């Protein structure tokens, strides 16, 4: 009985000792983290010290949590930027398989590309003329036009033309924050996927402007050009046609905009002439396929030889 009481008493004393030590420790911690609470600690009673200490500890914990949260957001952004995967669903239209086999080895392959659309009146005129040249082209569409001109985009896609992304509102992607950059890419992907069932497999950054961040965010191959028709500047079909003919070569990627009637007329004139020279008109991914090249996400191509 006696020894039991001694044991209980010593246990209580030990517990008190631990509590006192703990109070002392946290009190010191509070002093070192916050000068204001340390002066309060010196003058206040034990109860107040405990309250102050608890408050300070809570603040420290909250601060720590905020820091951790910030770090996590940054990591997610980096992962997002680097972990997107290139979808190969648009490599080429199976309906074109036989035709593509027939032109394999052709040393005059060229990819006509049209940016800034869809623009129904002109895009459709171009589409109306592609079959007579066995031609398919690549459209780099602007995300905020996609919903508005969904029928035109659907038609272009169903015919076996390739649909690439030209960002959401034609912003210079190199001037954006990570979050804004991702938004431009993802919003466009979503818009296009909603209409044709598949996200763009290529990116052409507006103004051909890119940096490492843009390449990482793209998630798909980045396509520029080696022939600039300057169609937007001259708005003259003969000039558009001449610029294409003058610079046409095997593996070339030609830049145009289906926003102008002169561009569409000039492109059709050029196809007519180039076909007689033995050229075949293919999409960017068809060009890569025919050249035996696998385009890499985040890599930049201005031609494919
Ligand atoms: Zn553009």
PDB file of C-alpha atoms and ligand atoms in Angstrom, residues 115-116 140 142 166 170 204-208 255-257 259, ligand 1:
ATOM      1  CA  UNK A 115      -2.710  29.806 -89.459  1.00  0.00           C
ATOM      2  CA  UNK A 116      -5.212  31.982 -87.589  1.00  0.00           C
ATOM      3  CA  UNK A 140      -3.081  25.841 -86.960  1.00  0.00           C
ATOM      4  CA  UNK A 142      -6.798  29.827 -82.779  1.00  0.00           C
ATOM      5  CA  UNK A 166      -2.089  28.209 -82.624  1.00  0.00           C
ATOM      6  CA  UNK A 170      -2.921  34.537 -80.492  1.00  0.00           C
ATOM      7  CA  UNK A 204       2.623  26.538 -83.893  1.00  0.00           C
ATOM      8  CA  UNK A 205       3.263  29.345 -81.434  1.00  0.00           C
ATOM      9  CA  UNK A 206       1.863  32.693 -82.612  1.00  0.00           C
ATOM     10  CA  UNK A 207       4.507  34.838 -84.394  1.00  0.00           C
ATOM     11  CA  UNK A 208       6.692  31.720 -84.431  1.00  0.00           C
ATOM     12  CA  UNK A 255       3.388  29.474 -93.883  1.00  0.00           C
ATOM     13  CA  UNK A 256       0.067  31.018 -94.923  1.00  0.00           C
ATOM     14  CA  UNK A 257      -3.133  32.347 -93.316  1.00  0.00           C
ATOM     15  CA  UNK A 259      -7.962  34.662 -93.377  1.00  0.00           C
TER      16      UNK A 259
HETATM   17 ZN1  LIG B   1      -0.853  33.591 -86.350  1.00  0.00          ZN
END
